[in-house]
N, CA, C and O atoms as a DFTB+ gen file, in Angstrom:
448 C
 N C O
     1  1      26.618     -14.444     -12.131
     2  2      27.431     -13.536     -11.346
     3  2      28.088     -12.479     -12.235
     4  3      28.426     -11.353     -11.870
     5  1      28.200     -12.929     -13.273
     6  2      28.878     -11.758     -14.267
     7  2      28.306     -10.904     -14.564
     8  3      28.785      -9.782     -14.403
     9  1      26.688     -11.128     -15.279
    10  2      25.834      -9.949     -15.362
    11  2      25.209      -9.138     -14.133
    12  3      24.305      -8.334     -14.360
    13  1      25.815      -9.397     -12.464
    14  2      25.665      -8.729     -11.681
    15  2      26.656      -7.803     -11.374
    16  3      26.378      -6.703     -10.897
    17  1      28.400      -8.361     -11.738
    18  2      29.418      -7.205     -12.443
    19  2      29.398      -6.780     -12.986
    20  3      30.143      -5.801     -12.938
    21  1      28.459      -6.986     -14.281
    22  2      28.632      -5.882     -15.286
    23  2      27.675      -5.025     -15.099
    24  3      27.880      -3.980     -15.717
    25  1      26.485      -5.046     -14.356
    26  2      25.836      -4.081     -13.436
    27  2      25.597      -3.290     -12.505
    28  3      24.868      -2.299     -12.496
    29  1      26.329      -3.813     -11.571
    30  2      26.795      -2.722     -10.107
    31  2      27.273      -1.728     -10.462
    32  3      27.119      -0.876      -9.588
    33  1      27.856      -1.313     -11.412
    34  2      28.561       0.139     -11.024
    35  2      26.969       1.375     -11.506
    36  3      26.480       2.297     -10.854
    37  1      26.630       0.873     -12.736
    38  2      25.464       1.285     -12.591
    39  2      24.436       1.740     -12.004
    40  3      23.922       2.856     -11.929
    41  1      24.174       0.609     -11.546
    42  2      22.787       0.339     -10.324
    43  2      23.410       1.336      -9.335
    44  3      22.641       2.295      -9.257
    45  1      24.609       1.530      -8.455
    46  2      25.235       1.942      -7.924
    47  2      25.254       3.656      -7.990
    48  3      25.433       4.319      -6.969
    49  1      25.031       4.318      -9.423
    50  2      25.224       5.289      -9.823
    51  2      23.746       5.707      -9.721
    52  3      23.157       6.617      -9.138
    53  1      23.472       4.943     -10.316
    54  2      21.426       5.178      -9.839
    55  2      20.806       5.717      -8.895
    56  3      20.042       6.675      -8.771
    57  1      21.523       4.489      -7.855
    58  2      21.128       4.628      -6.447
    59  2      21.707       5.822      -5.876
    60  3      20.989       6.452      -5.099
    61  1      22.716       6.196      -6.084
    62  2      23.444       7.505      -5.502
    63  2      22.387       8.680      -6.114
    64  3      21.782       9.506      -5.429
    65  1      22.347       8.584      -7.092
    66  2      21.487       9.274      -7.954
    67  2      20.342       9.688      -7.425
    68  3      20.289      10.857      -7.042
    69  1      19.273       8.897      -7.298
    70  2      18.276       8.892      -6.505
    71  2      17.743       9.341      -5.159
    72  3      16.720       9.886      -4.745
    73  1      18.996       8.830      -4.599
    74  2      19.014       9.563      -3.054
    75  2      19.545      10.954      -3.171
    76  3      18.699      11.596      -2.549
    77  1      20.371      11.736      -3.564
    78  2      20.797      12.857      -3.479
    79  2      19.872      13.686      -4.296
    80  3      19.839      14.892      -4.049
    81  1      19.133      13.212      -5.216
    82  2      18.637      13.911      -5.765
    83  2      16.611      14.135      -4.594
    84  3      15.904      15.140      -4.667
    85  1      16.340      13.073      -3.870
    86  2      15.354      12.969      -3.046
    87  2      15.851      14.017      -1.725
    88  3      14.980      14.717      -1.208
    89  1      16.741      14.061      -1.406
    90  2      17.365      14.543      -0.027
    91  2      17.332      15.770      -0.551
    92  3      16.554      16.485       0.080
    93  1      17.990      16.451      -1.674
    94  2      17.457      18.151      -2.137
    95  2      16.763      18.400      -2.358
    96  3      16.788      19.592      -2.666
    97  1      15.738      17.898      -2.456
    98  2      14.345      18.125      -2.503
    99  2      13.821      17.968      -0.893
   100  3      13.238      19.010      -0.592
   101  1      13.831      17.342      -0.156
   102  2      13.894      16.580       1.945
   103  2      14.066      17.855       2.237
   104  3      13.186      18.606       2.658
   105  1      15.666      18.248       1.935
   106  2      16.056      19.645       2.570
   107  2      15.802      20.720       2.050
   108  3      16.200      21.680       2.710
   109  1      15.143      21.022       0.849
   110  2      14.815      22.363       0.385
   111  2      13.571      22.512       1.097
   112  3      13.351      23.667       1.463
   113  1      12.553      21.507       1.441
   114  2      11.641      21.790       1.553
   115  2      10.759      21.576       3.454
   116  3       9.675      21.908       3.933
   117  1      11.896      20.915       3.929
   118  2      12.272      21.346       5.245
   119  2      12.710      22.006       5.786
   120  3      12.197      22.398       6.834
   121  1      14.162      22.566       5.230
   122  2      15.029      23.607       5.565
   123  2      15.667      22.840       6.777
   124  3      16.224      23.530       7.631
   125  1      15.652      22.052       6.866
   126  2      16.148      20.629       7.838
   127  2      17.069      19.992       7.527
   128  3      17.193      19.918       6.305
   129  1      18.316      19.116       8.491
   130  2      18.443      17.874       8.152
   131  2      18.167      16.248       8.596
   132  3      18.475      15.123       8.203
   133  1      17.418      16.860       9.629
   134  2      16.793      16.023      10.895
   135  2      15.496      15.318      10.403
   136  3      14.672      15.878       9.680
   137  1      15.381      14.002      10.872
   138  2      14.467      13.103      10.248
   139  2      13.449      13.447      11.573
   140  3      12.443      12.758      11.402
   141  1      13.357      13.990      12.428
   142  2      11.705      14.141      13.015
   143  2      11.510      15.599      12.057
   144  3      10.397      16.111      11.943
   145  1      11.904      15.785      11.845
   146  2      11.172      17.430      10.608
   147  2      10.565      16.703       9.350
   148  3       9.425      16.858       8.913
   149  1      11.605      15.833       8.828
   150  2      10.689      15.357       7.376
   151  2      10.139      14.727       7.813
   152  3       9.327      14.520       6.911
   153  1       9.712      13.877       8.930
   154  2       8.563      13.355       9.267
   155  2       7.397      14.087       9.669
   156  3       6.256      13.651       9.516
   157  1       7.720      15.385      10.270
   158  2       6.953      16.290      10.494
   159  2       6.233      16.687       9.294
   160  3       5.013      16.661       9.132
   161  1       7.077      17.037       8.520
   162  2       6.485      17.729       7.735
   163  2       6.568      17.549       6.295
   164  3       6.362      18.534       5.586
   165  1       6.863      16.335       5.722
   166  2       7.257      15.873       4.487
   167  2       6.181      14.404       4.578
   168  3       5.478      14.237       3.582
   169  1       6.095      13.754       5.294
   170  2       5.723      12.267       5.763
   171  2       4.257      12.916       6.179
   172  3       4.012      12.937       7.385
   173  1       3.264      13.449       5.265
   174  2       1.952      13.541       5.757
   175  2       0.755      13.736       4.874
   176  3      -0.200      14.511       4.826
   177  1       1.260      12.587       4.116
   178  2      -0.394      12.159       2.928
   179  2      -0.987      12.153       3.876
   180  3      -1.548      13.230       4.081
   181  1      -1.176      11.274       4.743
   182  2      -2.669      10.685       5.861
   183  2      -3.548      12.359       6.073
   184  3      -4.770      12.435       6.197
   185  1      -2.626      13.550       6.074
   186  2      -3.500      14.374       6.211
   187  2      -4.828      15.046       5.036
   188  3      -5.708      15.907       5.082
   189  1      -4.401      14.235       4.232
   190  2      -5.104      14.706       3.046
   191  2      -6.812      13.776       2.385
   192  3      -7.406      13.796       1.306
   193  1      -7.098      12.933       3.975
   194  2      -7.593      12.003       4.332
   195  2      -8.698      12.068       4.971
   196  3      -8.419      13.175       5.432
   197  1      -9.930      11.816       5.503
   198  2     -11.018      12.052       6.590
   199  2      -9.893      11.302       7.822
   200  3      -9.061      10.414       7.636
   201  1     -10.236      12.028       9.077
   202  2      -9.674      11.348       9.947
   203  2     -10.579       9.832      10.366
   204  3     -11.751       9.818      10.744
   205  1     -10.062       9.123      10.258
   206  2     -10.732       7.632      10.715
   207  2     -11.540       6.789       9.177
   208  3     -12.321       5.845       9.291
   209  1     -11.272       7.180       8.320
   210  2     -11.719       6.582       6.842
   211  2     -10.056       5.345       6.664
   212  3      -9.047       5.038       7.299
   213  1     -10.622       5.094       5.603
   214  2      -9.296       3.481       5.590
   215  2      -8.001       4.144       5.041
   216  3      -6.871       4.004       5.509
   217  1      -8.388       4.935       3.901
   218  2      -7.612       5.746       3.510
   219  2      -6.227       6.314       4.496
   220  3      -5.031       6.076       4.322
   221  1      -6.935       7.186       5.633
   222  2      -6.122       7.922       6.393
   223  2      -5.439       6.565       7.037
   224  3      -4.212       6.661       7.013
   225  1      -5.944       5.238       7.648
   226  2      -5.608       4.923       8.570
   227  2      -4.294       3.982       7.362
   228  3      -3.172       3.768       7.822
   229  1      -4.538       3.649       6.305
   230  2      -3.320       3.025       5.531
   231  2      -2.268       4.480       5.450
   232  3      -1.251       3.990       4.958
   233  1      -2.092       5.368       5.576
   234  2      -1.201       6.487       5.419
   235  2      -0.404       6.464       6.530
   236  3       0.806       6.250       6.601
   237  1      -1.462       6.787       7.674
   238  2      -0.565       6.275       9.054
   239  2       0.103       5.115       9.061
   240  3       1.331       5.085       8.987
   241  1      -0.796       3.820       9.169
   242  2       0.493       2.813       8.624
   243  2       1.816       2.759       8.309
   244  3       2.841       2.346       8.854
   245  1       1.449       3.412       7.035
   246  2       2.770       3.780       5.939
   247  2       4.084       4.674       6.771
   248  3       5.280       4.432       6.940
   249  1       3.083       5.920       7.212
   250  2       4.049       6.698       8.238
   251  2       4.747       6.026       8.968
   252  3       5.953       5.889       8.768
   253  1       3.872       5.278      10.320
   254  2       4.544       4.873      11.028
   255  2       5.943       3.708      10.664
   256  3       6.992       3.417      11.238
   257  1       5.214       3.259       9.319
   258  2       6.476       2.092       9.067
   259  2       7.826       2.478       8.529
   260  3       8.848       1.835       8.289
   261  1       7.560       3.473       8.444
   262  2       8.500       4.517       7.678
   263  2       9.441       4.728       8.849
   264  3      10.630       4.409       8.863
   265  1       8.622       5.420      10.027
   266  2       9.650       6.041      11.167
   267  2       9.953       4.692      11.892
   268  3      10.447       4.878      13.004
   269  1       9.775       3.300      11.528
   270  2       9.627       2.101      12.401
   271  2      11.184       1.507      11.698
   272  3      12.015       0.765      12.223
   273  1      11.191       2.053      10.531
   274  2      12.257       1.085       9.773
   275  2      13.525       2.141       9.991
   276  3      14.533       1.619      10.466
   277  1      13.606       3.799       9.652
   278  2      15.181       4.237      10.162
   279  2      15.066       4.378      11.541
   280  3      16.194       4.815      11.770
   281  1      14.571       4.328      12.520
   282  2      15.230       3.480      13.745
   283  2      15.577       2.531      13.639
   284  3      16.751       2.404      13.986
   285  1      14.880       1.267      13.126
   286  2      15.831      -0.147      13.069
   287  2      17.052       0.234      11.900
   288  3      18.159      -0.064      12.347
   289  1      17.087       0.612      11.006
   290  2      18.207       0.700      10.857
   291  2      19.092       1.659      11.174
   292  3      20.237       1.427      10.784
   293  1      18.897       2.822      11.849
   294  2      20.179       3.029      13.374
   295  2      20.195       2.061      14.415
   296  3      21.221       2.039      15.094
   297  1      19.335       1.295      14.683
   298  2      19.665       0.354      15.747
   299  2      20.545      -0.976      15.105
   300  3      21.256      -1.700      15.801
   301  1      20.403      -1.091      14.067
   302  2      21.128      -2.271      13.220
   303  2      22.536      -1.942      13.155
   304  3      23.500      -2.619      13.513
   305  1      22.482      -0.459      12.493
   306  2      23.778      -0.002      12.209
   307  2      25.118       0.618      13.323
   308  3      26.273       0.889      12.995
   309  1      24.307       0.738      15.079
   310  2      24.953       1.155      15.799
   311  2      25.933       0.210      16.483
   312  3      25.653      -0.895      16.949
   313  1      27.118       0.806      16.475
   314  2      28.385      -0.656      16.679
   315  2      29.307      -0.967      15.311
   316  3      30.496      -1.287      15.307
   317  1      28.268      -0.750      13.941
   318  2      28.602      -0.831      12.748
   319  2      29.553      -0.012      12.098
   320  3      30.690      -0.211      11.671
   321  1      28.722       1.052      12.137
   322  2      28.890       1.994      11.465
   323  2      29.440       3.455      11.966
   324  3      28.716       3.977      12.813
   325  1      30.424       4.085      11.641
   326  2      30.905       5.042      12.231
   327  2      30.147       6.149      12.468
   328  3      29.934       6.782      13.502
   329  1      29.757       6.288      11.295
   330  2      28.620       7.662      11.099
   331  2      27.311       7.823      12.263
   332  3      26.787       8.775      12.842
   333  1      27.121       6.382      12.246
   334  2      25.968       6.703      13.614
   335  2      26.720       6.549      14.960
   336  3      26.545       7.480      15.746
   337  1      27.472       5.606      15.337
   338  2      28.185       5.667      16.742
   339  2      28.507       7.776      16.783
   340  3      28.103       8.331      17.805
   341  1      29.103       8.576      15.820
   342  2      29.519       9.607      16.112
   343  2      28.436      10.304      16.460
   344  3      28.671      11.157      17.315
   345  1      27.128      10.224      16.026
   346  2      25.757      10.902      16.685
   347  2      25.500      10.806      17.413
   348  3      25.310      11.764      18.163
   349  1      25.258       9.351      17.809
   350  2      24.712       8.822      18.891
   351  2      25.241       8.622      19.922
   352  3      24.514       8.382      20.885
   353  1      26.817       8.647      20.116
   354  2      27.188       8.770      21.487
   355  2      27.661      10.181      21.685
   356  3      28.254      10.428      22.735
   357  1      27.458      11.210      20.737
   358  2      27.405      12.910      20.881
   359  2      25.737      13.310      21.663
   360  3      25.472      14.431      22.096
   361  1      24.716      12.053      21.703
   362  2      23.287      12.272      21.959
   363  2      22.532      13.343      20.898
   364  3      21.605      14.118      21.133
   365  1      23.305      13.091      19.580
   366  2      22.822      14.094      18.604
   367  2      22.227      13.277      17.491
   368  3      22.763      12.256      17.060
   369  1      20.566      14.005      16.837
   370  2      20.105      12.970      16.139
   371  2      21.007      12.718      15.042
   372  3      21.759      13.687      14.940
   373  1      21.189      12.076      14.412
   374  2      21.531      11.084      13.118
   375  2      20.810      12.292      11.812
   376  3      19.665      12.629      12.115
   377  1      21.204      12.768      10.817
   378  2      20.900      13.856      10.018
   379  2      20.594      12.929       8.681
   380  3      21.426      12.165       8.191
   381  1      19.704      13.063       8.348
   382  2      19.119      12.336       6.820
   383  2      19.819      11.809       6.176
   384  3      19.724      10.631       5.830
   385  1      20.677      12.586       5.881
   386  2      21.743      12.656       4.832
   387  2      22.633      10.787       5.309
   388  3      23.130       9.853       4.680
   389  1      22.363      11.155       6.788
   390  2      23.352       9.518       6.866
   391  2      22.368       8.392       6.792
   392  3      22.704       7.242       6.507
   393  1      20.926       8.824       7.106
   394  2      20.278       7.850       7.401
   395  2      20.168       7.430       5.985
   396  3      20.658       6.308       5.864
   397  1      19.735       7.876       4.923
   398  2      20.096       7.276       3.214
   399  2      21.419       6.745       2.898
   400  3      21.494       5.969       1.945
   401  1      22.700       7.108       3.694
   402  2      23.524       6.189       3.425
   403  2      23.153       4.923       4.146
   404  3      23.501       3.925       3.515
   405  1      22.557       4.680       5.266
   406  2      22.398       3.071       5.690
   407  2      21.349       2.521       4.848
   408  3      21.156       1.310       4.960
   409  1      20.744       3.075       4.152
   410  2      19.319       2.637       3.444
   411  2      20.501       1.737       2.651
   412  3      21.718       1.895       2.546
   413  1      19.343       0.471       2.022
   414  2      19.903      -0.122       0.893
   415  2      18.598       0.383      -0.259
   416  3      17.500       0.760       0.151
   417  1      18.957       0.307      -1.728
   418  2      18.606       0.525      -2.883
   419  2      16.499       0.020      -2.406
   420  3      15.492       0.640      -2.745
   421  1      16.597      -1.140      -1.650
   422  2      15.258      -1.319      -1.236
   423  2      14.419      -0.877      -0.217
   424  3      13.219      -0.667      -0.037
   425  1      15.644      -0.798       0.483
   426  2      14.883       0.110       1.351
   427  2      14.176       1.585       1.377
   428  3      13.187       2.068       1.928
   429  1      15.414       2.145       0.307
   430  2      15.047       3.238      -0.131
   431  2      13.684       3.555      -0.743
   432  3      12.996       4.551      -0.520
   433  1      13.379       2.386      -1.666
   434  2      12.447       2.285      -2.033
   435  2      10.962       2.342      -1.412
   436  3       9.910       2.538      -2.021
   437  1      11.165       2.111       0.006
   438  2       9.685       2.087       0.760
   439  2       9.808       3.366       1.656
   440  3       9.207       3.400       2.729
   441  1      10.442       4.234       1.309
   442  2      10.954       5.389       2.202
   443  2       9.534       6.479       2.168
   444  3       9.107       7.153       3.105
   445  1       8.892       6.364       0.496
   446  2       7.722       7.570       0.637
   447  2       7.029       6.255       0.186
   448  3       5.813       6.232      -0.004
């Protein structure tokens, strides 16, 4: 337990790290902050694919698990978390920027 205190602030700094530095890159290149745009248009190896080869159809996969997991976690986090109750009962999408704050460090990780 100690060498997990003497690590968190770290790991912690990383992780902040990582995400802000992925999200300026999300939004420079969307001009977005809305997660159906980077899915639109950030979330599309599969196109670089024959349509119907294994290739394309593991990309889709990937896609879809991608857009499968920040819905569950707005659906996890709603009730939770302030940041999404204020979207979601405005009927306004949820903006990237929060959806990487509900990510954890692993989740983040399966994001691209």
């Amino acid at each position: 337990m100690a060498l997990k205190t003497m690590f968190y602030p770290e790991i912690m700094f990383l992780e902040t790290a990582l995400k802000n530095y992925v999200l300026e890159v999300i939004i420079d290149k969307t001009k977005s902050r809305r997660f159906a745009d980077v899915y639109a248009q950030v979330l599309v190896a599969h196109k670089a694919f024959p349509l119907g080869s294994r290739d394309y159809k593991k990309r889709i996969d990937k896609r879809m698990g991608v857009r499968n997991k920040v819905y569950n976690l707005i659906q996890r986090d709603y009730g939770k978390r302030f940041v999404v109750n204020h979207y979601y009962d405005k009927d306004q999408p949820l903006p990237i920027w929060a959806i990487f704050e509900l990510m954890s460090i692993g989740e983040f990780g399966t994001f691209f």
